[in-house]
GROMACS .gro file of N, CA, C and O in nm:
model
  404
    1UNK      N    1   0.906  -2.970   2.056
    1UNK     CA    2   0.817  -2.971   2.171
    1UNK      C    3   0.683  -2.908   2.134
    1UNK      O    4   0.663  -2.865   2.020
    2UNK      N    5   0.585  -2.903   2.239
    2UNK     CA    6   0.453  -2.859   2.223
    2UNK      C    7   0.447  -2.745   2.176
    2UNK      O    8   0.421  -2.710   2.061
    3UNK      N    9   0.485  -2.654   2.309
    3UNK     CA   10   0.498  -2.508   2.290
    3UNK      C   11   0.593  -2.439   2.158
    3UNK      O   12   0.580  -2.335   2.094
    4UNK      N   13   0.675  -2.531   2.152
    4UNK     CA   14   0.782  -2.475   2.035
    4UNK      C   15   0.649  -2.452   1.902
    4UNK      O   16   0.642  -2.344   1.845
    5UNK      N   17   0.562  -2.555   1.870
    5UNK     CA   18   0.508  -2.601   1.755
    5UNK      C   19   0.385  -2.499   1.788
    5UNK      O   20   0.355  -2.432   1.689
    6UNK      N   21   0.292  -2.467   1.930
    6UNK     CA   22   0.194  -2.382   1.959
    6UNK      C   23   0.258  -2.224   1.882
    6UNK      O   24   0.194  -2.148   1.810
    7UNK      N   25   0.425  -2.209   1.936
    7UNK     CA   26   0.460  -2.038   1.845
    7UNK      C   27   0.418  -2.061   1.765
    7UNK      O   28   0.309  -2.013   1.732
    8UNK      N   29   0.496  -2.161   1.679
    8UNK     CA   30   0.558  -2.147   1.558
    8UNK      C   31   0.383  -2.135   1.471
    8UNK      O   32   0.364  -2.046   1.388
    9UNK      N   33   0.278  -2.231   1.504
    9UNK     CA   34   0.137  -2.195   1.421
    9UNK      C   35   0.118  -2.084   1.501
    9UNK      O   36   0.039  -2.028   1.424
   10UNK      N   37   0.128  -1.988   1.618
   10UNK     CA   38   0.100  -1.857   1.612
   10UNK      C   39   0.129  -1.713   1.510
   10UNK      O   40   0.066  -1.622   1.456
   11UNK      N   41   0.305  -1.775   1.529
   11UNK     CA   42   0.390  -1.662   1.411
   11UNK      C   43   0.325  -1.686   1.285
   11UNK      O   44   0.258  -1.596   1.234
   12UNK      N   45   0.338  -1.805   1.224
   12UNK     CA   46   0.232  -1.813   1.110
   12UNK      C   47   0.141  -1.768   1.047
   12UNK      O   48   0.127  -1.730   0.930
   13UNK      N   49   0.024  -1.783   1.209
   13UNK     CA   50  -0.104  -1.691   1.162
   13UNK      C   51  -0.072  -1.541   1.142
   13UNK      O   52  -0.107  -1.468   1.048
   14UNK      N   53   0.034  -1.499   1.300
   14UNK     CA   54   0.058  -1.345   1.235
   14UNK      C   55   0.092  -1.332   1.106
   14UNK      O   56   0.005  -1.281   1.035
   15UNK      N   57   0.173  -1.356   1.066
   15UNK     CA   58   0.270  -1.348   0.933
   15UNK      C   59   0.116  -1.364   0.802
   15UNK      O   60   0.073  -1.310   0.700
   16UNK      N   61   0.094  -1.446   0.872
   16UNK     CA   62  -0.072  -1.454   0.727
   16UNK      C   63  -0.157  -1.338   0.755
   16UNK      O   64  -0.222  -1.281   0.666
   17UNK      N   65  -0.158  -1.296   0.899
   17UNK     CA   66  -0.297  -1.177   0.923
   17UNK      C   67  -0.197  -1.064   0.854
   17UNK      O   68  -0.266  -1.018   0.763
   18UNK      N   69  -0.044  -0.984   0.852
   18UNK     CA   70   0.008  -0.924   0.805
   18UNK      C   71  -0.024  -0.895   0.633
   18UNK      O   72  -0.049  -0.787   0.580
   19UNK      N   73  -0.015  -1.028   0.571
   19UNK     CA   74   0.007  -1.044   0.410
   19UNK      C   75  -0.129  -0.994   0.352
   19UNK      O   76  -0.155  -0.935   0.247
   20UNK      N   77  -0.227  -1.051   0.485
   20UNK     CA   78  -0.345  -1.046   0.400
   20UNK      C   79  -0.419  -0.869   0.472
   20UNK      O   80  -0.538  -0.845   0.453
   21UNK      N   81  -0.363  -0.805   0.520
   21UNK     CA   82  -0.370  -0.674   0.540
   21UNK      C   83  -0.352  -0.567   0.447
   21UNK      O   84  -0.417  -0.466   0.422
   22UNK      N   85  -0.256  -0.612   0.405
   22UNK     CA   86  -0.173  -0.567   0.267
   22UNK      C   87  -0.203  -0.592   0.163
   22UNK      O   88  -0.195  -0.504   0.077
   23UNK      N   89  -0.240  -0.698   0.137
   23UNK     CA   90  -0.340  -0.692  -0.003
   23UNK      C   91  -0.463  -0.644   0.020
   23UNK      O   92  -0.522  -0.574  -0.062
   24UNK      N   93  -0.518  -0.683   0.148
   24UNK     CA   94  -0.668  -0.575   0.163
   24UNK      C   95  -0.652  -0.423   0.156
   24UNK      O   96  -0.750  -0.348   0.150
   25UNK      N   97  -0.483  -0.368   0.156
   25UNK     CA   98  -0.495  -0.212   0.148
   25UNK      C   99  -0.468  -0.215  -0.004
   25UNK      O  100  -0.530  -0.141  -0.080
   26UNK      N  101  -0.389  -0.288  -0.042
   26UNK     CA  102  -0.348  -0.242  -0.210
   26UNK      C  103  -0.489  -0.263  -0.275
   26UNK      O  104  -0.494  -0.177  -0.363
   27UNK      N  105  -0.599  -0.330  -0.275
   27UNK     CA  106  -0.714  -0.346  -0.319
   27UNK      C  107  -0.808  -0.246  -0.252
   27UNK      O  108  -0.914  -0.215  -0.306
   28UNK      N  109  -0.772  -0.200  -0.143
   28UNK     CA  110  -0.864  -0.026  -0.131
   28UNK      C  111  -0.790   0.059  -0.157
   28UNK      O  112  -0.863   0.155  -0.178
   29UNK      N  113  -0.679   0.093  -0.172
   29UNK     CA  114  -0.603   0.206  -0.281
   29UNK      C  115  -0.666   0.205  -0.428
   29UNK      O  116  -0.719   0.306  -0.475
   30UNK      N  117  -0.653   0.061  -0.510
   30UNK     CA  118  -0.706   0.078  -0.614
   30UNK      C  119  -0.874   0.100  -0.647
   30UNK      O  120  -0.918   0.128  -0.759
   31UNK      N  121  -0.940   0.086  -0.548
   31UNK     CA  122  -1.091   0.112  -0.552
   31UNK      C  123  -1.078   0.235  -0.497
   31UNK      O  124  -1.174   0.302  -0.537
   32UNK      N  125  -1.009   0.295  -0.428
   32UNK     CA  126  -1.046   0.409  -0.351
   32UNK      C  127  -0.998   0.506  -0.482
   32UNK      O  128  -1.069   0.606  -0.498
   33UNK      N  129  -0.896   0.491  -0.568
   33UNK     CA  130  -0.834   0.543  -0.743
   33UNK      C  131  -0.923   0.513  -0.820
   33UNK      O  132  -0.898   0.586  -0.916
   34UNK      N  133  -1.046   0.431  -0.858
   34UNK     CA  134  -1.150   0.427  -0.924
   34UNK      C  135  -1.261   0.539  -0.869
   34UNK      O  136  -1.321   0.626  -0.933
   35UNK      N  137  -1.267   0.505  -0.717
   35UNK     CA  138  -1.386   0.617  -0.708
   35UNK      C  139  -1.380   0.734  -0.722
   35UNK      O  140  -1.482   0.801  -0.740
   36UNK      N  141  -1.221   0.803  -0.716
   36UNK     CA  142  -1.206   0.922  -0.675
   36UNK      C  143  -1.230   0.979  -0.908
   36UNK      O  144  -1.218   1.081  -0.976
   37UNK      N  145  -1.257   0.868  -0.924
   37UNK     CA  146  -1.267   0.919  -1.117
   37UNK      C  147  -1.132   0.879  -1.195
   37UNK      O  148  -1.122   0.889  -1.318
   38UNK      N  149  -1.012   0.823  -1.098
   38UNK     CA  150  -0.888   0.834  -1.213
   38UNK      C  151  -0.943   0.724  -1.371
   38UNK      O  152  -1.024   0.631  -1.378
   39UNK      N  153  -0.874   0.775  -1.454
   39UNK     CA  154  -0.932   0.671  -1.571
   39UNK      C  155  -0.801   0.611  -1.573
   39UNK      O  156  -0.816   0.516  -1.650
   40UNK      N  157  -0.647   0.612  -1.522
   40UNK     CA  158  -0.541   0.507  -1.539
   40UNK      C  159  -0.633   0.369  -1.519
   40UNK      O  160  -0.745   0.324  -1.493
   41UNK      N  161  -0.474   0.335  -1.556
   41UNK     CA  162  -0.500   0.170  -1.511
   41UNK      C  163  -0.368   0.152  -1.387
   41UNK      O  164  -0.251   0.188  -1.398
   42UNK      N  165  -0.434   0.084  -1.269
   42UNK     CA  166  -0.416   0.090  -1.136
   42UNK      C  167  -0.371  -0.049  -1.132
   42UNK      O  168  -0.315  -0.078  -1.026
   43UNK      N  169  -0.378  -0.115  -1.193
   43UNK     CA  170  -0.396  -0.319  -1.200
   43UNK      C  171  -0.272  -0.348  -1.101
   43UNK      O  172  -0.278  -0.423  -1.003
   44UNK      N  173  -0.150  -0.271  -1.148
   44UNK     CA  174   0.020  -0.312  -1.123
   44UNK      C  175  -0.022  -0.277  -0.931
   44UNK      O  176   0.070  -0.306  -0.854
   45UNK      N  177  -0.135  -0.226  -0.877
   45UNK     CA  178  -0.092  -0.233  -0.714
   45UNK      C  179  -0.105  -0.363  -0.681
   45UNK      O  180  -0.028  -0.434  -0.616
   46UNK      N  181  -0.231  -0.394  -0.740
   46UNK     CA  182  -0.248  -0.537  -0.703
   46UNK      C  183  -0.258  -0.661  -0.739
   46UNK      O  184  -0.324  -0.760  -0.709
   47UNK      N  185  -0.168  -0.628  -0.815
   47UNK     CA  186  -0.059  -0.748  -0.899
   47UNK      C  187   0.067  -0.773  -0.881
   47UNK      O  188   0.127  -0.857  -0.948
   48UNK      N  189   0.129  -0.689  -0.774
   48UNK     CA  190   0.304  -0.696  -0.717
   48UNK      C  191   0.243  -0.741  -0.567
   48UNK      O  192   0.127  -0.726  -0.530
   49UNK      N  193   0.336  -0.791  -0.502
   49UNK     CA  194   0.311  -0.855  -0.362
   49UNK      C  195   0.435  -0.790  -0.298
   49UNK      O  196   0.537  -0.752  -0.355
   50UNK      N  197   0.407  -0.786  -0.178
   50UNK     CA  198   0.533  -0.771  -0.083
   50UNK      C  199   0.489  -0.650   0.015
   50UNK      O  200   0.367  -0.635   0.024
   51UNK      N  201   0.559  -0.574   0.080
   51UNK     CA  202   0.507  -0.504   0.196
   51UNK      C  203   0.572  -0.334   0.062
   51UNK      O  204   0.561  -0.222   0.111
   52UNK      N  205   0.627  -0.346  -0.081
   52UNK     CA  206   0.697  -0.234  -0.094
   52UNK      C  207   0.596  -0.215  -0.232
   52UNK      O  208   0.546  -0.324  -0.261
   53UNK      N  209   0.563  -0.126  -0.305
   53UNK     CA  210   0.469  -0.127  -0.390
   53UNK      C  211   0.541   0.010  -0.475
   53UNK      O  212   0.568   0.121  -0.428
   54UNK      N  213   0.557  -0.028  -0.582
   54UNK     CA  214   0.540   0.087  -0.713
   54UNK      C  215   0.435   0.120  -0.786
   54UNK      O  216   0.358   0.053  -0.854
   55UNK      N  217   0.444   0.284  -0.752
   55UNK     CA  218   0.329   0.348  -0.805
   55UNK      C  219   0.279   0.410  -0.935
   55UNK      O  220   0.178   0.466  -0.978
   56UNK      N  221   0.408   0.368  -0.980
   56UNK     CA  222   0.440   0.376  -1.136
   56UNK      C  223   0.380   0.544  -1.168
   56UNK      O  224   0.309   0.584  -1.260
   57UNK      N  225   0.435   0.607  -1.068
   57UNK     CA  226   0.482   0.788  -1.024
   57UNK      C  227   0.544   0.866  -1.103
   57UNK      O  228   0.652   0.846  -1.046
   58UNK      N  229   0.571   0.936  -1.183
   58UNK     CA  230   0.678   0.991  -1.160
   58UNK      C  231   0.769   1.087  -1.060
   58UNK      O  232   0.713   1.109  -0.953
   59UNK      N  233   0.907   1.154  -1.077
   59UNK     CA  234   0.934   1.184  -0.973
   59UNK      C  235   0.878   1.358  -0.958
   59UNK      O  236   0.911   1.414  -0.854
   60UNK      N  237   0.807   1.427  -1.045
   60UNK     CA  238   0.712   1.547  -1.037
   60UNK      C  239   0.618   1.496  -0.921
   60UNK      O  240   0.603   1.545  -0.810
   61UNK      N  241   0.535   1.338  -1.000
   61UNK     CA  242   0.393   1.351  -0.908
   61UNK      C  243   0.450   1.340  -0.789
   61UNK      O  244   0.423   1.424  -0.704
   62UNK      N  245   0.539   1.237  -0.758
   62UNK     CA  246   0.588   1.233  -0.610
   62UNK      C  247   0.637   1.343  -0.530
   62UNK      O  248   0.643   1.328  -0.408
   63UNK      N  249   0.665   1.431  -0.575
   63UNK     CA  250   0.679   1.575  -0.546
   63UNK      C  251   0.609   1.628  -0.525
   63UNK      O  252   0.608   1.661  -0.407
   64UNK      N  253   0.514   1.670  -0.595
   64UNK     CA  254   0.347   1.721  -0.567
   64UNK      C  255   0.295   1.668  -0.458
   64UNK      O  256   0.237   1.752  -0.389
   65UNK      N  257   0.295   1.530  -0.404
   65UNK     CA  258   0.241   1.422  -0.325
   65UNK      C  259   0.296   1.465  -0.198
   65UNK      O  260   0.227   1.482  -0.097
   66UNK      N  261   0.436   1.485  -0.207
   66UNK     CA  262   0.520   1.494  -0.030
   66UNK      C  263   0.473   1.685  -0.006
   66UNK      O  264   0.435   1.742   0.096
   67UNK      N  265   0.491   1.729  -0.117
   67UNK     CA  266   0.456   1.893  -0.088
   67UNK      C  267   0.334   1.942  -0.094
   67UNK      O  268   0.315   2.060  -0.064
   68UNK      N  269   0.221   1.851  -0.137
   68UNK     CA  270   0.067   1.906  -0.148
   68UNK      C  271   0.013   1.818  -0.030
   68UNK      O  272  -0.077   1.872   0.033
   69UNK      N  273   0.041   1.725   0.002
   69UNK     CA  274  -0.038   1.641   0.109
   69UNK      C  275   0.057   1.515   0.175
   69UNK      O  276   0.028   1.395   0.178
   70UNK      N  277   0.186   1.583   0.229
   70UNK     CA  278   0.269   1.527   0.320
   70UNK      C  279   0.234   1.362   0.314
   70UNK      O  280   0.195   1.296   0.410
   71UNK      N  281   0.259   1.314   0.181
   71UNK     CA  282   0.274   1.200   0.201
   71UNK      C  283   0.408   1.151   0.111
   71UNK      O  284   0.424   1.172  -0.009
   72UNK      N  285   0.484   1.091   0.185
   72UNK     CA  286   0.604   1.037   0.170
   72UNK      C  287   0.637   0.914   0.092
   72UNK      O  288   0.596   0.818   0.157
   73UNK      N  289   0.706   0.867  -0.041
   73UNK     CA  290   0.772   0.780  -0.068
   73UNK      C  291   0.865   0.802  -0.166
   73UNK      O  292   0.857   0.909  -0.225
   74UNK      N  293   0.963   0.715  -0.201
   74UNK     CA  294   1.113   0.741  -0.290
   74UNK      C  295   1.034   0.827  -0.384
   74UNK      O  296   0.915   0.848  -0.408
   75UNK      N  297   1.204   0.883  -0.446
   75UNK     CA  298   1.142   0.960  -0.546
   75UNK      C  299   1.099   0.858  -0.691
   75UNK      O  300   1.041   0.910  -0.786
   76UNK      N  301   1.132   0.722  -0.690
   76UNK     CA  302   1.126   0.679  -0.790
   76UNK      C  303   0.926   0.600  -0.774
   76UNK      O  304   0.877   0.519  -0.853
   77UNK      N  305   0.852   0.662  -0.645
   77UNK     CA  306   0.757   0.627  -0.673
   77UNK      C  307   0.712   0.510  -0.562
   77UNK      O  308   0.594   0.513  -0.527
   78UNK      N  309   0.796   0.409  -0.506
   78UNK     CA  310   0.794   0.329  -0.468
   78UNK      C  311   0.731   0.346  -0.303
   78UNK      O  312   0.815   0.386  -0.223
   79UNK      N  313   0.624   0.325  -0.261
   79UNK     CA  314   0.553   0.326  -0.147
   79UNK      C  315   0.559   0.212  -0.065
   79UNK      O  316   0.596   0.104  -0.113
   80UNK      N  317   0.515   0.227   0.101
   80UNK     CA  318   0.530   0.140   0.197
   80UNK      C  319   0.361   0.119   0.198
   80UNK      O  320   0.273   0.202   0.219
   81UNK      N  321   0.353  -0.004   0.171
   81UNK     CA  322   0.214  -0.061   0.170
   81UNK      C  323   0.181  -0.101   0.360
   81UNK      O  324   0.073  -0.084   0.418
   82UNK      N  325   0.295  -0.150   0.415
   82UNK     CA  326   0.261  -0.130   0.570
   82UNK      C  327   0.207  -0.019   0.625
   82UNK      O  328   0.132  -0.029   0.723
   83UNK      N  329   0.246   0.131   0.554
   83UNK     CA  330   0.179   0.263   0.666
   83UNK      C  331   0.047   0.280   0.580
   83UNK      O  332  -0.022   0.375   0.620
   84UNK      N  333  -0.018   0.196   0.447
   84UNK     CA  334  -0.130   0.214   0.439
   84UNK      C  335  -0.248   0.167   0.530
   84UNK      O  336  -0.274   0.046   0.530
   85UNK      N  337  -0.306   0.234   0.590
   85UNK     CA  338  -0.412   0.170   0.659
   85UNK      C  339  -0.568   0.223   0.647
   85UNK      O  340  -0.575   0.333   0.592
   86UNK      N  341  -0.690   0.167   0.686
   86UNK     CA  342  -0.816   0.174   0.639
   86UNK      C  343  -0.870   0.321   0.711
   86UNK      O  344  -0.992   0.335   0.729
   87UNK      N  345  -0.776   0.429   0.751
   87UNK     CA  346  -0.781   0.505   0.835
   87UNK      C  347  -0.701   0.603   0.739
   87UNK      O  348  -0.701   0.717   0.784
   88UNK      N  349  -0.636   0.590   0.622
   88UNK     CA  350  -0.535   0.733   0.574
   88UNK      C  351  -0.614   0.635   0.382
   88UNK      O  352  -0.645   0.699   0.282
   89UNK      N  353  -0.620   0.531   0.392
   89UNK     CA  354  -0.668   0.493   0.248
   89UNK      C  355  -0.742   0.570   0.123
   89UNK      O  356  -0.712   0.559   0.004
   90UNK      N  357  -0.807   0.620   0.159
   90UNK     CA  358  -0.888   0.722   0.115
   90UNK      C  359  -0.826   0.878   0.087
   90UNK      O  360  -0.857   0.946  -0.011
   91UNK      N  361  -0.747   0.916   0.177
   91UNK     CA  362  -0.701   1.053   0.164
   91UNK      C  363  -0.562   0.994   0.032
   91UNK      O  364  -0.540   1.041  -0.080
   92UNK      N  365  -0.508   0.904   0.087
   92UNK     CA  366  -0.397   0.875  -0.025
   92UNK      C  367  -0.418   0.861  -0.183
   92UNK      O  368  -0.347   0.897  -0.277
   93UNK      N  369  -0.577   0.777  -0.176
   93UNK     CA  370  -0.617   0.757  -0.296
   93UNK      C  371  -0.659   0.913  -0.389
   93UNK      O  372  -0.646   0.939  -0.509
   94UNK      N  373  -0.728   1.018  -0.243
   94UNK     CA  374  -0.774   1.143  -0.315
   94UNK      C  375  -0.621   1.184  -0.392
   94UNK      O  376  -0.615   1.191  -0.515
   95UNK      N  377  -0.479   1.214  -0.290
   95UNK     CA  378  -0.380   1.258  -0.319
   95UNK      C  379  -0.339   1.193  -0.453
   95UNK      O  380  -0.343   1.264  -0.553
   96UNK      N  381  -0.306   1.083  -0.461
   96UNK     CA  382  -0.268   0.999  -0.560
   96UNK      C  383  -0.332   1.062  -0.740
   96UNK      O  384  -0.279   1.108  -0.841
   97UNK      N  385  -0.449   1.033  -0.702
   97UNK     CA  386  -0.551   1.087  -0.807
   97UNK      C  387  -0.492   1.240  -0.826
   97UNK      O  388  -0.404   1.270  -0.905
   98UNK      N  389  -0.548   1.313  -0.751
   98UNK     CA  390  -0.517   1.466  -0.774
   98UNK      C  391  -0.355   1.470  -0.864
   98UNK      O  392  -0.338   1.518  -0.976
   99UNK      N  393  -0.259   1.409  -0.783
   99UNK     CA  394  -0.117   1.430  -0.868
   99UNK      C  395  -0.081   1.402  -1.027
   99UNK      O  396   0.013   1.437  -1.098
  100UNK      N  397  -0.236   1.299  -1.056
  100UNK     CA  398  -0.163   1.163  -1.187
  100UNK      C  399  -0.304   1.227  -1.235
  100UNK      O  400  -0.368   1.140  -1.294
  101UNK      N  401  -0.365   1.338  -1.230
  101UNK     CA  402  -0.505   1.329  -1.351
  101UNK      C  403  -0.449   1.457  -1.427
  101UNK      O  404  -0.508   1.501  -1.526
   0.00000   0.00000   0.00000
């Protein structure tokens, strides 16, 4: 039916405005890790896809990270690219940096 086919290109677009949120944060994590001075190489954020991202951490820095600036992910490093947003991007990138220089 009409309406069936009107969702279904709605969910769509959501599902596309979602994906492409998420690569717009993994691409300001890694610019926001250039500006802050890190000299790693950052490439692997935004070169894995999906809503779950490895930070290629160890489980010290991730430690440092949840106990110096209450930010949370496994201990093996692995972050939620959904709670990044253009509003905490920047403080994560300072944290990030500070743990791995």
């Amino acid at each position: 039916s009409k309406q069936w086919y009107q969702r279904r290109v709605r969910g769509l677009v959501d599902v596309k405005g979602m994906a492409d949120r998420i690569i717009g944060m993994r691409s300001a994590l890694k610019a926001g890790l250039a500006r802050e001075g890190s000299s790693l190489n950052w490439d692997h954020l935004t070169n894995q896809i999906g809503m779950f991202c490895f930070t290629g951490m160890s489980p010290e820095q991730v430690a440092r990270l949840t106990a110096e600036f209450s930010v949370y992910l496994t201990k093996d490093g692995r972050i939620s690219v959904a709670g990044v947003s253009s509003r905490n991007v920047d403080y994560l990138a300072h944290a990030m940096h500070t743990v791995t220089k």
